Amino acid sequence: MIFIIGGTAAYHLHLEEEAHVAEVRRVETPWGQAPPVRRLVAPDGVEVWFTSRHGEGKLQRSAAFVNHRALIWAARELDARGILTWNGVGGINPLLRVGDLVVPDDLLDWTRVRTARFGQEPSLPWSGPFWPEGREAIVEAAHAAGEARVFEGGTYLVTEGPRLETVAEIEAASLVGADVVGMTLAPEVWLAGELGIPIASLCIVTNRATGTAWRDERRDFSPNVARRAFHLLLAAATRLNEA
Ligand code: HPA
């Protein structure tokens, strides 16, 4: 089954209204308890595992305090064949507006103090950070849903947080080719890679990055972000199951 990690505003979702909640699993891992994982059955019959990275009910853990190892280990314990995640991001690329969708194909890791591995195993053969079939399924699901502004590629810069970036940091990131900035995809992508679980992300621009808000002053961290992302990833999971 596909394992969906809900990001921005996932804690606002009323899951029972979106899908049938068949089961709740509380997975103990060598790195502590993972957030609760639910087995959901969507109206079209697709079954997925679902968990909310930042907690439930409200924002319980901001990005810098997520237990990434427990989260990714849970996907392995539940035999996930792939991970789809959504991530709210700040837009760095001048073309990006709040609400745009980006399916990143590369990662720039500027985190400093996070543990990005489980053990001392040599890593698996390197095939790039993101799952090509997962990315394709997300892009196709977005087009099929009538989404007009979908960027099929881009570099996601990961910062440590919890603070936001400085103007100078965003200017530097822009010079080296970052398109969006967020705080969660590393180390998740590295950890999933170590376990051999492919992973792809749907990024939703929630704001313009520090110093660039003059391009679009809006900010959207509302429950709508989560509902939209959730349904797109369910549709992507359906495509992956059919493939
Ligand atoms: N910076 C870092 N992380 C983020 C941002 C941002 O501007 N927006 C959403 N997540």
Short mmCIF file of N, CA and C in Angstrom, two decimals, residues 75-192:
data_model
loop_
_atom_site.label_atom_id
_atom_site.label_comp_id
_atom_site.label_asym_id
_atom_site.label_seq_id
_atom_site.Cartn_x
_atom_site.Cartn_y
_atom_site.Cartn_z
N ALA A 75 6.63 3.45 8.02
CA ALA A 75 6.26 3.09 6.64
C ALA A 75 6.83 1.71 6.30
N ARG A 76 8.04 1.44 6.78
CA ARG A 76 8.64 0.14 6.52
C ARG A 76 7.92 -0.97 7.30
N GLU A 77 7.61 -0.70 8.57
CA GLU A 77 6.91 -1.71 9.39
C GLU A 77 5.57 -2.08 8.75
N LEU A 78 4.94 -1.12 8.08
CA LEU A 78 3.63 -1.36 7.48
C LEU A 78 3.78 -1.80 6.02
N ASP A 79 5.01 -2.09 5.61
CA ASP A 79 5.25 -2.67 4.29
C ASP A 79 4.86 -1.74 3.15
N ALA A 80 5.05 -0.45 3.35
CA ALA A 80 4.67 0.51 2.30
C ALA A 80 5.49 0.27 1.04
N ARG A 81 4.83 0.30 -0.11
CA ARG A 81 5.59 0.12 -1.35
C ARG A 81 6.10 1.45 -1.88
N GLY A 82 5.58 2.55 -1.33
CA GLY A 82 6.06 3.87 -1.72
C GLY A 82 5.43 4.91 -0.80
N ILE A 83 6.08 6.07 -0.74
CA ILE A 83 5.57 7.16 0.11
C ILE A 83 5.23 8.34 -0.78
N LEU A 84 4.03 8.89 -0.56
CA LEU A 84 3.66 10.16 -1.18
C LEU A 84 3.45 11.16 -0.05
N THR A 85 4.01 12.33 -0.18
CA THR A 85 3.89 13.32 0.90
C THR A 85 3.50 14.66 0.31
N TRP A 86 2.77 15.46 1.11
CA TRP A 86 2.63 16.85 0.68
C TRP A 86 3.39 17.75 1.64
N ASN A 87 3.90 18.84 1.07
CA ASN A 87 4.75 19.76 1.81
C ASN A 87 4.40 21.19 1.44
N GLY A 88 4.02 21.98 2.42
CA GLY A 88 3.82 23.41 2.18
C GLY A 88 5.19 24.05 2.01
N VAL A 89 5.31 24.96 1.07
CA VAL A 89 6.63 25.55 0.79
C VAL A 89 6.52 27.05 0.54
N GLY A 90 7.65 27.72 0.73
CA GLY A 90 7.77 29.11 0.31
C GLY A 90 8.27 29.12 -1.13
N GLY A 91 7.74 30.01 -1.94
CA GLY A 91 8.15 30.10 -3.34
C GLY A 91 9.39 30.97 -3.48
N ILE A 92 10.44 30.42 -4.09
CA ILE A 92 11.66 31.20 -4.38
C ILE A 92 11.68 31.60 -5.85
N ASN A 93 11.41 30.62 -6.74
CA ASN A 93 11.37 30.90 -8.18
C ASN A 93 10.36 32.04 -8.42
N PRO A 94 10.79 33.09 -9.17
CA PRO A 94 9.92 34.25 -9.36
C PRO A 94 8.56 33.92 -10.00
N LEU A 95 8.49 32.79 -10.71
CA LEU A 95 7.22 32.45 -11.39
C LEU A 95 6.16 31.98 -10.42
N LEU A 96 6.56 31.57 -9.22
CA LEU A 96 5.61 30.88 -8.33
C LEU A 96 4.72 31.85 -7.57
N ARG A 97 3.44 31.48 -7.50
CA ARG A 97 2.43 32.23 -6.76
C ARG A 97 1.84 31.33 -5.68
N VAL A 98 1.25 31.95 -4.67
CA VAL A 98 0.62 31.17 -3.60
C VAL A 98 -0.48 30.30 -4.20
N GLY A 99 -0.47 29.03 -3.83
CA GLY A 99 -1.46 28.09 -4.35
C GLY A 99 -0.93 27.23 -5.48
N ASP A 100 0.22 27.61 -6.06
CA ASP A 100 0.79 26.80 -7.15
C ASP A 100 1.26 25.44 -6.62
N LEU A 101 1.26 24.46 -7.53
CA LEU A 101 1.72 23.12 -7.18
C LEU A 101 3.07 22.87 -7.84
N VAL A 102 3.98 22.27 -7.09
CA VAL A 102 5.31 21.94 -7.61
C VAL A 102 5.58 20.48 -7.24
N VAL A 103 6.04 19.70 -8.23
CA VAL A 103 6.41 18.31 -7.96
C VAL A 103 7.93 18.24 -8.11
N PRO A 104 8.67 18.40 -7.00
CA PRO A 104 10.12 18.58 -7.11
C PRO A 104 10.82 17.34 -7.67
N ASP A 105 11.94 17.60 -8.36
CA ASP A 105 12.75 16.47 -8.86
C ASP A 105 14.16 16.53 -8.31
N ASP A 106 14.43 17.49 -7.42
CA ASP A 106 15.76 17.52 -6.81
C ASP A 106 15.69 18.20 -5.45
N LEU A 107 16.75 17.99 -4.67
CA LEU A 107 16.73 18.42 -3.28
C LEU A 107 18.07 19.06 -2.93
N LEU A 108 18.02 20.12 -2.17
CA LEU A 108 19.22 20.80 -1.69
C LEU A 108 19.08 20.84 -0.17
N ASP A 109 20.00 20.18 0.54
CA ASP A 109 19.81 19.97 1.98
C ASP A 109 20.68 20.92 2.79
N TRP A 110 20.05 21.94 3.37
CA TRP A 110 20.77 22.88 4.23
C TRP A 110 20.43 22.67 5.70
N THR A 111 19.99 21.47 6.05
CA THR A 111 19.77 21.20 7.47
C THR A 111 21.13 20.99 8.12
N ARG A 112 21.18 21.15 9.45
CA ARG A 112 22.48 21.09 10.13
C ARG A 112 22.54 20.07 11.24
N VAL A 113 21.44 19.86 11.96
CA VAL A 113 21.55 19.05 13.18
C VAL A 113 20.62 17.84 13.17
N ARG A 114 20.11 17.45 12.00
CA ARG A 114 19.19 16.32 11.96
C ARG A 114 19.93 15.02 11.63
N THR A 115 19.48 13.93 12.20
CA THR A 115 20.09 12.65 11.86
C THR A 115 19.48 12.14 10.57
N ALA A 116 20.32 11.92 9.59
CA ALA A 116 19.82 11.61 8.25
C ALA A 116 20.05 10.16 7.86
N ARG A 117 20.30 9.30 8.87
CA ARG A 117 20.47 7.87 8.56
C ARG A 117 19.99 7.06 9.76
N PHE A 118 19.71 5.78 9.49
CA PHE A 118 19.29 4.88 10.56
C PHE A 118 20.49 4.19 11.18
N GLY A 119 21.35 3.67 10.34
CA GLY A 119 22.43 2.83 10.85
C GLY A 119 23.72 3.12 10.13
N GLN A 120 24.53 2.11 10.03
CA GLN A 120 25.82 2.31 9.40
C GLN A 120 25.92 1.47 8.14
N GLU A 121 24.74 1.11 7.61
CA GLU A 121 24.72 0.31 6.39
C GLU A 121 25.19 1.19 5.24
N PRO A 122 25.84 0.56 4.25
CA PRO A 122 26.11 1.33 3.04
C PRO A 122 24.76 1.66 2.40
N SER A 123 24.65 2.80 1.72
CA SER A 123 23.35 3.13 1.18
C SER A 123 23.07 2.28 -0.06
N LEU A 124 21.78 2.20 -0.40
CA LEU A 124 21.35 1.41 -1.56
C LEU A 124 21.81 2.11 -2.83
N PRO A 125 21.77 1.41 -3.95
CA PRO A 125 22.20 2.06 -5.20
C PRO A 125 21.44 3.37 -5.40
N TRP A 126 22.13 4.38 -5.78
CA TRP A 126 21.58 5.73 -5.86
C TRP A 126 20.84 5.94 -7.17
N SER A 127 19.56 6.30 -7.06
CA SER A 127 18.81 6.55 -8.30
C SER A 127 18.15 7.92 -8.23
N GLY A 128 18.73 8.84 -7.46
CA GLY A 128 18.16 10.18 -7.35
C GLY A 128 17.20 10.24 -6.18
N PRO A 129 16.91 11.44 -5.71
CA PRO A 129 16.13 11.56 -4.48
C PRO A 129 14.66 11.17 -4.62
N PHE A 130 14.06 11.37 -5.81
CA PHE A 130 12.61 11.20 -5.91
C PHE A 130 12.20 10.05 -6.82
N TRP A 131 11.05 9.49 -6.55
CA TRP A 131 10.47 8.32 -7.21
C TRP A 131 9.82 8.75 -8.53
N PRO A 132 10.39 8.38 -9.67
CA PRO A 132 9.84 8.87 -10.94
C PRO A 132 8.36 8.51 -11.14
N GLU A 133 7.97 7.25 -10.86
CA GLU A 133 6.57 6.85 -11.07
C GLU A 133 5.64 7.61 -10.11
N GLY A 134 6.13 7.84 -8.90
CA GLY A 134 5.33 8.60 -7.93
C GLY A 134 5.12 10.03 -8.39
N ARG A 135 6.17 10.64 -8.91
CA ARG A 135 6.07 12.02 -9.41
C ARG A 135 5.10 12.08 -10.58
N GLU A 136 5.22 11.11 -11.47
CA GLU A 136 4.35 11.09 -12.65
C GLU A 136 2.88 10.94 -12.24
N ALA A 137 2.64 10.07 -11.26
CA ALA A 137 1.25 9.85 -10.81
C ALA A 137 0.69 11.14 -10.19
N ILE A 138 1.51 11.87 -9.46
CA ILE A 138 1.04 13.13 -8.85
C ILE A 138 0.72 14.15 -9.94
N VAL A 139 1.62 14.27 -10.91
CA VAL A 139 1.40 15.24 -12.00
C VAL A 139 0.12 14.89 -12.77
N GLU A 140 -0.04 13.62 -13.09
CA GLU A 140 -1.23 13.21 -13.85
C GLU A 140 -2.50 13.43 -13.03
N ALA A 141 -2.45 13.12 -11.76
CA ALA A 141 -3.62 13.32 -10.90
C ALA A 141 -3.98 14.80 -10.85
N ALA A 142 -2.97 15.66 -10.78
CA ALA A 142 -3.23 17.10 -10.71
C ALA A 142 -3.86 17.59 -12.01
N HIS A 143 -3.34 17.14 -13.14
CA HIS A 143 -3.93 17.55 -14.42
C HIS A 143 -5.36 17.05 -14.52
N ALA A 144 -5.58 15.78 -14.15
CA ALA A 144 -6.92 15.20 -14.26
C ALA A 144 -7.91 15.95 -13.37
N ALA A 145 -7.41 16.53 -12.26
CA ALA A 145 -8.30 17.26 -11.36
C ALA A 145 -8.52 18.70 -11.84
N GLY A 146 -7.92 19.06 -12.97
CA GLY A 146 -8.13 20.39 -13.54
C GLY A 146 -7.22 21.46 -12.94
N GLU A 147 -6.18 21.04 -12.22
CA GLU A 147 -5.25 22.02 -11.65
C GLU A 147 -4.52 22.71 -12.80
N ALA A 148 -4.54 24.06 -12.78
CA ALA A 148 -4.00 24.79 -13.92
C ALA A 148 -2.51 25.09 -13.78
N ARG A 149 -2.04 25.23 -12.53
CA ARG A 149 -0.64 25.66 -12.36
C ARG A 149 0.15 24.58 -11.63
N VAL A 150 0.69 23.67 -12.44
CA VAL A 150 1.45 22.55 -11.91
C VAL A 150 2.86 22.62 -12.50
N PHE A 151 3.86 22.76 -11.66
CA PHE A 151 5.25 22.83 -12.12
C PHE A 151 5.86 21.44 -11.99
N GLU A 152 6.22 20.85 -13.13
CA GLU A 152 6.65 19.44 -13.15
C GLU A 152 8.14 19.31 -12.95
N GLY A 153 8.63 19.74 -11.83
CA GLY A 153 10.05 19.68 -11.53
C GLY A 153 10.40 20.90 -10.71
N GLY A 154 11.60 20.86 -10.16
CA GLY A 154 12.04 21.97 -9.34
C GLY A 154 12.89 21.45 -8.20
N THR A 155 13.72 22.34 -7.68
CA THR A 155 14.60 21.98 -6.57
C THR A 155 14.05 22.51 -5.26
N TYR A 156 13.89 21.58 -4.32
CA TYR A 156 13.37 21.90 -2.98
C TYR A 156 14.55 22.10 -2.05
N LEU A 157 14.65 23.29 -1.50
CA LEU A 157 15.69 23.58 -0.50
C LEU A 157 15.13 23.26 0.89
N VAL A 158 15.89 22.48 1.66
CA VAL A 158 15.45 22.16 3.03
C VAL A 158 16.25 22.97 4.03
N THR A 159 15.56 23.74 4.86
CA THR A 159 16.25 24.49 5.91
C THR A 159 15.93 23.88 7.27
N GLU A 160 16.75 24.21 8.25
CA GLU A 160 16.64 23.56 9.56
C GLU A 160 15.41 24.01 10.33
N GLY A 161 15.07 25.30 10.27
CA GLY A 161 14.00 25.80 11.10
C GLY A 161 14.39 25.71 12.57
N PRO A 162 13.50 25.98 13.52
CA PRO A 162 12.14 26.44 13.25
C PRO A 162 12.04 27.87 12.74
N ARG A 163 13.15 28.60 12.73
CA ARG A 163 13.06 29.99 12.25
C ARG A 163 12.89 30.02 10.74
N LEU A 164 12.35 31.11 10.26
CA LEU A 164 12.29 31.31 8.81
C LEU A 164 13.68 31.76 8.32
N GLU A 165 13.84 31.76 7.02
CA GLU A 165 15.13 32.11 6.42
C GLU A 165 15.32 33.64 6.44
N THR A 166 16.58 34.05 6.32
CA THR A 166 16.86 35.48 6.15
C THR A 166 16.74 35.84 4.67
N VAL A 167 16.70 37.15 4.40
CA VAL A 167 16.67 37.61 3.01
C VAL A 167 17.93 37.13 2.29
N ALA A 168 19.08 37.22 2.97
CA ALA A 168 20.34 36.81 2.34
C ALA A 168 20.34 35.31 2.02
N GLU A 169 19.79 34.52 2.92
CA GLU A 169 19.74 33.07 2.67
C GLU A 169 18.89 32.76 1.43
N ILE A 170 17.77 33.43 1.31
CA ILE A 170 16.90 33.15 0.15
C ILE A 170 17.57 33.65 -1.14
N GLU A 171 18.24 34.80 -1.05
CA GLU A 171 18.96 35.29 -2.25
C GLU A 171 20.04 34.29 -2.66
N ALA A 172 20.76 33.76 -1.69
CA ALA A 172 21.81 32.77 -1.99
C ALA A 172 21.19 31.50 -2.58
N ALA A 173 20.09 31.07 -1.99
CA ALA A 173 19.43 29.84 -2.45
C ALA A 173 18.96 30.01 -3.89
N SER A 174 18.45 31.19 -4.20
CA SER A 174 17.97 31.47 -5.55
C SER A 174 19.14 31.38 -6.54
N LEU A 175 20.29 31.91 -6.14
CA LEU A 175 21.47 31.88 -7.02
C LEU A 175 21.93 30.47 -7.32
N VAL A 176 21.75 29.56 -6.36
CA VAL A 176 22.21 28.18 -6.61
C VAL A 176 21.09 27.30 -7.16
N GLY A 177 19.96 27.89 -7.49
CA GLY A 177 18.96 27.14 -8.24
C GLY A 177 17.79 26.57 -7.46
N ALA A 178 17.62 26.99 -6.20
CA ALA A 178 16.46 26.48 -5.45
C ALA A 178 15.18 27.14 -5.97
N ASP A 179 14.12 26.35 -6.08
CA ASP A 179 12.82 26.87 -6.54
C ASP A 179 11.85 27.10 -5.39
N VAL A 180 11.89 26.20 -4.42
CA VAL A 180 10.99 26.31 -3.26
C VAL A 180 11.78 26.00 -2.00
N VAL A 181 11.25 26.46 -0.86
CA VAL A 181 11.93 26.19 0.41
C VAL A 181 10.93 25.64 1.41
N GLY A 182 11.38 24.60 2.12
CA GLY A 182 10.57 24.01 3.18
C GLY A 182 11.50 23.41 4.22
N MET A 183 10.92 22.79 5.25
CA MET A 183 11.75 22.30 6.35
C MET A 183 11.62 20.80 6.61
N THR A 184 10.96 20.07 5.69
CA THR A 184 10.66 18.69 6.07
C THR A 184 11.23 17.59 5.17
N LEU A 185 11.47 17.84 3.91
CA LEU A 185 11.79 16.70 3.02
C LEU A 185 13.14 16.05 3.32
N ALA A 186 14.06 16.79 3.92
CA ALA A 186 15.26 16.13 4.46
C ALA A 186 15.11 16.16 5.97
N PRO A 187 15.36 15.07 6.64
CA PRO A 187 15.98 13.86 6.13
C PRO A 187 15.01 12.80 5.62
N GLU A 188 13.72 13.10 5.46
CA GLU A 188 12.78 12.02 5.11
C GLU A 188 13.20 11.30 3.83
N VAL A 189 13.61 12.08 2.83
CA VAL A 189 13.99 11.46 1.56
C VAL A 189 15.23 10.56 1.73
N TRP A 190 16.19 11.01 2.54
CA TRP A 190 17.42 10.20 2.74
C TRP A 190 17.08 8.92 3.52
N LEU A 191 16.21 9.04 4.52
CA LEU A 191 15.87 7.88 5.35
C LEU A 191 15.08 6.85 4.53
N ALA A 192 14.13 7.34 3.74
CA ALA A 192 13.35 6.42 2.89
C ALA A 192 14.28 5.73 1.91
#
